[in-house]
């Protein structure tokens, strides 16, 4: 079955850190631009950080710049999102998505939600 699988979510105190990972089952992430989205309670889904297939272009939401970092390991076929200095406002289900194409810019995924596959999400809860 072709799917994206997220892992690494959990409960963390304010100021803490987590590392989320997105992996593909049934296909390879090579050639795919990948993005992380989040859906907080009562809010619409938003693109948090997205990375091109090459890894050379990155887009990040203004509110997470300097705190979150997206990266990809094309040998391991995974895309990670490092979450630092978390606040309660970061509490959400974090979902990864992928779109095939070396020319796809990260903004196309994060802003326009141009995607081919979505994962189910992993819960991140920031609370003391």
JSON list of N, CA, C and O in Angstrom, two decimals, residues 54-75:
[
{"chain": "A", "resi": 54, "resn": "UNK", "atom": "N", "xyz": [15.26, 18.26, -4.29]},
{"chain": "A", "resi": 54, "resn": "UNK", "atom": "CA", "xyz": [16.72, 18.30, -4.18]},
{"chain": "A", "resi": 54, "resn": "UNK", "atom": "C", "xyz": [17.18, 18.63, -2.77]},
{"chain": "A", "resi": 54, "resn": "UNK", "atom": "O", "xyz": [18.33, 18.37, -2.41]},
{"chain": "A", "resi": 55, "resn": "UNK", "atom": "N", "xyz": [16.29, 19.24, -2.00]},
{"chain": "A", "resi": 55, "resn": "UNK", "atom": "CA", "xyz": [16.67, 19.69, -0.66]},
{"chain": "A", "resi": 55, "resn": "UNK", "atom": "C", "xyz": [17.27, 21.08, -0.65]},
{"chain": "A", "resi": 55, "resn": "UNK", "atom": "O", "xyz": [17.61, 21.60, 0.40]},
{"chain": "A", "resi": 56, "resn": "UNK", "atom": "N", "xyz": [17.38, 21.70, -1.82]},
{"chain": "A", "resi": 56, "resn": "UNK", "atom": "CA", "xyz": [18.06, 22.99, -1.91]},
{"chain": "A", "resi": 56, "resn": "UNK", "atom": "C", "xyz": [17.14, 24.16, -1.63]},
{"chain": "A", "resi": 56, "resn": "UNK", "atom": "O", "xyz": [17.61, 25.27, -1.34]},
{"chain": "A", "resi": 57, "resn": "UNK", "atom": "N", "xyz": [15.83, 23.97, -1.75]},
{"chain": "A", "resi": 57, "resn": "UNK", "atom": "CA", "xyz": [14.88, 25.04, -1.51]},
{"chain": "A", "resi": 57, "resn": "UNK", "atom": "C", "xyz": [13.96, 24.67, -0.36]},
{"chain": "A", "resi": 57, "resn": "UNK", "atom": "O", "xyz": [13.46, 23.55, -0.30]},
{"chain": "A", "resi": 58, "resn": "UNK", "atom": "N", "xyz": [13.76, 25.64, 0.52]},
{"chain": "A", "resi": 58, "resn": "UNK", "atom": "CA", "xyz": [12.92, 25.42, 1.70]},
{"chain": "A", "resi": 58, "resn": "UNK", "atom": "C", "xyz": [12.00, 26.62, 1.88]},
{"chain": "A", "resi": 58, "resn": "UNK", "atom": "O", "xyz": [12.40, 27.77, 1.66]},
{"chain": "A", "resi": 59, "resn": "UNK", "atom": "N", "xyz": [10.78, 26.33, 2.28]},
{"chain": "A", "resi": 59, "resn": "UNK", "atom": "CA", "xyz": [9.82, 27.36, 2.67]},
{"chain": "A", "resi": 59, "resn": "UNK", "atom": "C", "xyz": [9.39, 27.05, 4.10]},
{"chain": "A", "resi": 59, "resn": "UNK", "atom": "O", "xyz": [9.15, 25.90, 4.45]},
{"chain": "A", "resi": 60, "resn": "UNK", "atom": "N", "xyz": [9.29, 28.10, 4.92]},
{"chain": "A", "resi": 60, "resn": "UNK", "atom": "CA", "xyz": [8.80, 27.91, 6.29]},
{"chain": "A", "resi": 60, "resn": "UNK", "atom": "C", "xyz": [7.83, 29.02, 6.65]},
{"chain": "A", "resi": 60, "resn": "UNK", "atom": "O", "xyz": [8.01, 30.18, 6.25]},
{"chain": "A", "resi": 61, "resn": "UNK", "atom": "N", "xyz": [6.84, 28.64, 7.43]},
{"chain": "A", "resi": 61, "resn": "UNK", "atom": "CA", "xyz": [5.88, 29.60, 7.97]},
{"chain": "A", "resi": 61, "resn": "UNK", "atom": "C", "xyz": [6.63, 30.59, 8.85]},
{"chain": "A", "resi": 61, "resn": "UNK", "atom": "O", "xyz": [7.57, 30.22, 9.58]},
{"chain": "A", "resi": 62, "resn": "UNK", "atom": "N", "xyz": [6.24, 31.86, 8.77]},
{"chain": "A", "resi": 62, "resn": "UNK", "atom": "CA", "xyz": [6.95, 32.90, 9.51]},
{"chain": "A", "resi": 62, "resn": "UNK", "atom": "C", "xyz": [7.03, 32.61, 10.99]},
{"chain": "A", "resi": 62, "resn": "UNK", "atom": "O", "xyz": [8.06, 32.84, 11.63]},
{"chain": "A", "resi": 63, "resn": "UNK", "atom": "N", "xyz": [5.95, 32.08, 11.55]},
{"chain": "A", "resi": 63, "resn": "UNK", "atom": "CA", "xyz": [5.90, 31.87, 13.00]},
{"chain": "A", "resi": 63, "resn": "UNK", "atom": "C", "xyz": [6.81, 30.75, 13.49]},
{"chain": "A", "resi": 63, "resn": "UNK", "atom": "O", "xyz": [7.03, 30.62, 14.70]},
{"chain": "A", "resi": 64, "resn": "UNK", "atom": "N", "xyz": [7.35, 29.95, 12.58]},
{"chain": "A", "resi": 64, "resn": "UNK", "atom": "CA", "xyz": [8.22, 28.85, 13.02]},
{"chain": "A", "resi": 64, "resn": "UNK", "atom": "C", "xyz": [9.67, 29.06, 12.61]},
{"chain": "A", "resi": 64, "resn": "UNK", "atom": "O", "xyz": [10.54, 28.26, 12.98]},
{"chain": "A", "resi": 65, "resn": "UNK", "atom": "N", "xyz": [9.93, 30.12, 11.86]},
{"chain": "A", "resi": 65, "resn": "UNK", "atom": "CA", "xyz": [11.31, 30.37, 11.43]},
{"chain": "A", "resi": 65, "resn": "UNK", "atom": "C", "xyz": [12.20, 30.58, 12.65]},
{"chain": "A", "resi": 65, "resn": "UNK", "atom": "O", "xyz": [11.85, 31.29, 13.58]},
{"chain": "A", "resi": 66, "resn": "UNK", "atom": "N", "xyz": [13.36, 29.93, 12.62]},
{"chain": "A", "resi": 66, "resn": "UNK", "atom": "CA", "xyz": [14.28, 30.01, 13.75]},
{"chain": "A", "resi": 66, "resn": "UNK", "atom": "C", "xyz": [14.00, 28.98, 14.83]},
{"chain": "A", "resi": 66, "resn": "UNK", "atom": "O", "xyz": [14.81, 28.80, 15.74]},
{"chain": "A", "resi": 67, "resn": "UNK", "atom": "N", "xyz": [12.84, 28.32, 14.75]},
{"chain": "A", "resi": 67, "resn": "UNK", "atom": "CA", "xyz": [12.51, 27.29, 15.74]},
{"chain": "A", "resi": 67, "resn": "UNK", "atom": "C", "xyz": [12.39, 25.91, 15.12]},
{"chain": "A", "resi": 67, "resn": "UNK", "atom": "O", "xyz": [12.77, 24.91, 15.72]},
{"chain": "A", "resi": 68, "resn": "UNK", "atom": "N", "xyz": [11.82, 25.82, 13.93]},
{"chain": "A", "resi": 68, "resn": "UNK", "atom": "CA", "xyz": [11.63, 24.54, 13.25]},
{"chain": "A", "resi": 68, "resn": "UNK", "atom": "C", "xyz": [12.61, 24.44, 12.08]},
{"chain": "A", "resi": 68, "resn": "UNK", "atom": "O", "xyz": [12.90, 25.44, 11.42]},
{"chain": "A", "resi": 69, "resn": "UNK", "atom": "N", "xyz": [13.07, 23.23, 11.82]},
{"chain": "A", "resi": 69, "resn": "UNK", "atom": "CA", "xyz": [13.99, 23.03, 10.69]},
{"chain": "A", "resi": 69, "resn": "UNK", "atom": "C", "xyz": [13.61, 21.75, 9.96]},
{"chain": "A", "resi": 69, "resn": "UNK", "atom": "O", "xyz": [13.55, 20.68, 10.57]},
{"chain": "A", "resi": 70, "resn": "UNK", "atom": "N", "xyz": [13.39, 21.87, 8.66]},
{"chain": "A", "resi": 70, "resn": "UNK", "atom": "CA", "xyz": [13.07, 20.70, 7.84]},
{"chain": "A", "resi": 70, "resn": "UNK", "atom": "C", "xyz": [14.35, 20.24, 7.14]},
{"chain": "A", "resi": 70, "resn": "UNK", "atom": "O", "xyz": [15.20, 21.04, 6.76]},
{"chain": "A", "resi": 71, "resn": "UNK", "atom": "N", "xyz": [14.47, 18.93, 7.00]},
{"chain": "A", "resi": 71, "resn": "UNK", "atom": "CA", "xyz": [15.63, 18.38, 6.30]},
{"chain": "A", "resi": 71, "resn": "UNK", "atom": "C", "xyz": [15.23, 17.05, 5.67]},
{"chain": "A", "resi": 71, "resn": "UNK", "atom": "O", "xyz": [14.21, 16.46, 6.05]},
{"chain": "A", "resi": 72, "resn": "UNK", "atom": "N", "xyz": [16.03, 16.62, 4.73]},
{"chain": "A", "resi": 72, "resn": "UNK", "atom": "CA", "xyz": [15.73, 15.33, 4.12]},
{"chain": "A", "resi": 72, "resn": "UNK", "atom": "C", "xyz": [17.00, 14.53, 3.97]},
{"chain": "A", "resi": 72, "resn": "UNK", "atom": "O", "xyz": [18.09, 15.07, 3.75]},
{"chain": "A", "resi": 73, "resn": "UNK", "atom": "N", "xyz": [16.84, 13.23, 4.07]},
{"chain": "A", "resi": 73, "resn": "UNK", "atom": "CA", "xyz": [17.94, 12.31, 3.89]},
{"chain": "A", "resi": 73, "resn": "UNK", "atom": "C", "xyz": [17.57, 11.46, 2.68]},
{"chain": "A", "resi": 73, "resn": "UNK", "atom": "O", "xyz": [16.76, 10.54, 2.80]},
{"chain": "A", "resi": 74, "resn": "UNK", "atom": "N", "xyz": [18.15, 11.77, 1.55]},
{"chain": "A", "resi": 74, "resn": "UNK", "atom": "CA", "xyz": [17.76, 11.06, 0.33]},
{"chain": "A", "resi": 74, "resn": "UNK", "atom": "C", "xyz": [18.36, 9.65, 0.27]},
{"chain": "A", "resi": 74, "resn": "UNK", "atom": "O", "xyz": [17.99, 8.86, -0.59]},
{"chain": "A", "resi": 75, "resn": "UNK", "atom": "N", "xyz": [19.27, 9.36, 1.18]},
{"chain": "A", "resi": 75, "resn": "UNK", "atom": "CA", "xyz": [19.76, 7.98, 1.27]},
{"chain": "A", "resi": 75, "resn": "UNK", "atom": "C", "xyz": [18.79, 7.13, 2.09]},
{"chain": "A", "resi": 75, "resn": "UNK", "atom": "O", "xyz": [18.60, 5.95, 1.82]}
]
